[in-house]
Amino acid sequence: MKQRRRNFFWGSLFSLCAVLVFPLPGEDIAISGGIAWESMEMNATVSLNLASAGLKFPNGRVQGEEHIRAAYPSLIQSLLSDIPVDSSRTVGDFIKSGGLSMEALTNFAAAASLSTPVFSPDLLLLRAPYTLKLSDLGAMLPGSSRPAEILRTVGSNPSPDYTGIIIIVSKQLPAHGMRSAYLARPCIFPKIWDTEMNLIFEKNMLKSGHSGPVVRYAKERDIFLSTPSGLSEELVSLAGERPLRIIAREIFGKRPTDPVIDREDALLITGNERNRELLREGKVVFVLADEVLNEAPGGN
């Protein structure tokens, strides 16, 4: 059996929106995919080479679709295993540790929405696009058995109430404790730290029953618009008209996913009960560089 190939189109070593290709023996079928982090979706396309599979256009369409459906479960497993969960672990790491069962991952993959398969312009390939919701995957991953407490501080001056929290991490920043600088990268469960390395926010601080993503990812252009709040309509629905905007100072993690914010900025959140509630409600936006959020899935 030929070794499965993996082609990674990552902006750098730490890029987290991968394009992967896994051919089967005979190279008649392969899967490619990438993550749209703004919508928290994985888009994957299974492509079948009709000639290599011994099929002909157009009569081979039904057989081709059956071939794709049969191959999809095994192909998508390998692609899903490389999704970054946090600054140090992937979905594959959770499988290895027993934190996520293969059965659960198979059920998640089976719940993908499938668009109508289409032929490539040269009629050589039949392509079937699948879409999977990463929020649903995140809900399957284990966290702490008890909610984490949000740091409470008392400042000399009360901080105002905000309607959301926006952390801008769109430029290269120093990596905490290192001499290197990187672009922040997305993951399913990022954290927020302050410059004294107090943990300000993580998944387990969310309210019980929270069903959305831990944070929302956005591009710079979505927060500098000519609207009263400067935000896109979608972000206003999450962060409101008067969000707290913070520019991160550093990034942290083996994979640089976690912004480090100035201690004084952190106090604006932790010193006000209403602002602490924003963390519990997941009203948090990370603004990242376009190139880590806008890598389209690759094709064959």
mmCIF file of N, CA and C in Angstrom, residues 155-161 267-268 271-272 275:
data_model
loop_
_atom_site.group_PDB
_atom_site.id
_atom_site.type_symbol
_atom_site.label_atom_id
_atom_site.label_comp_id
_atom_site.label_asym_id
_atom_site.label_seq_id
_atom_site.Cartn_x
_atom_site.Cartn_y
_atom_site.Cartn_z
ATOM 1 N N GLY A 155 -9.572 47.632 41.893
ATOM 2 C CA GLY A 155 -8.699 48.732 41.525
ATOM 3 C C GLY A 155 -9.083 50.013 42.239
ATOM 4 N N SER A 156 -8.170 50.971 42.205
ATOM 5 C CA SER A 156 -8.438 52.255 42.859
ATOM 6 C C SER A 156 -9.495 53.050 42.111
ATOM 7 N N ASN A 157 -9.588 52.847 40.806
ATOM 8 C CA ASN A 157 -10.587 53.540 39.998
ATOM 9 C C ASN A 157 -11.498 52.506 39.343
ATOM 10 N N PRO A 158 -12.798 52.633 39.527
ATOM 11 C CA PRO A 158 -13.711 51.655 38.913
ATOM 12 C C PRO A 158 -13.651 51.749 37.397
ATOM 13 N N SER A 159 -13.675 50.591 36.740
ATOM 14 C CA SER A 159 -13.650 50.572 35.277
ATOM 15 C C SER A 159 -15.068 50.636 34.751
ATOM 16 N N PRO A 160 -15.255 51.219 33.571
ATOM 17 C CA PRO A 160 -16.608 51.316 33.003
ATOM 18 C C PRO A 160 -17.121 49.959 32.554
ATOM 19 N N ASP A 161 -18.430 49.881 32.380
ATOM 20 C CA ASP A 161 -19.034 48.674 31.816
ATOM 21 C C ASP A 161 -18.833 48.660 30.306
ATOM 22 N N LEU A 267 -6.990 44.538 34.239
ATOM 23 C CA LEU A 267 -7.729 45.030 35.399
ATOM 24 C C LEU A 267 -9.062 45.658 35.005
ATOM 25 N N LEU A 268 -9.138 46.198 33.785
ATOM 26 C CA LEU A 268 -10.407 46.753 33.320
ATOM 27 C C LEU A 268 -11.469 45.665 33.224
ATOM 28 N N GLY A 271 -11.645 43.801 37.277
ATOM 29 C CA GLY A 271 -12.067 44.681 38.367
ATOM 30 C C GLY A 271 -13.506 45.126 38.284
ATOM 31 N N ASN A 272 -14.278 44.568 37.356
ATOM 32 C CA ASN A 272 -15.661 44.981 37.144
ATOM 33 C C ASN A 272 -16.513 43.733 36.919
ATOM 34 N N ASN A 275 -17.932 43.287 33.440
ATOM 35 C CA ASN A 275 -16.920 42.911 32.448
ATOM 36 C C ASN A 275 -16.457 41.470 32.639
#
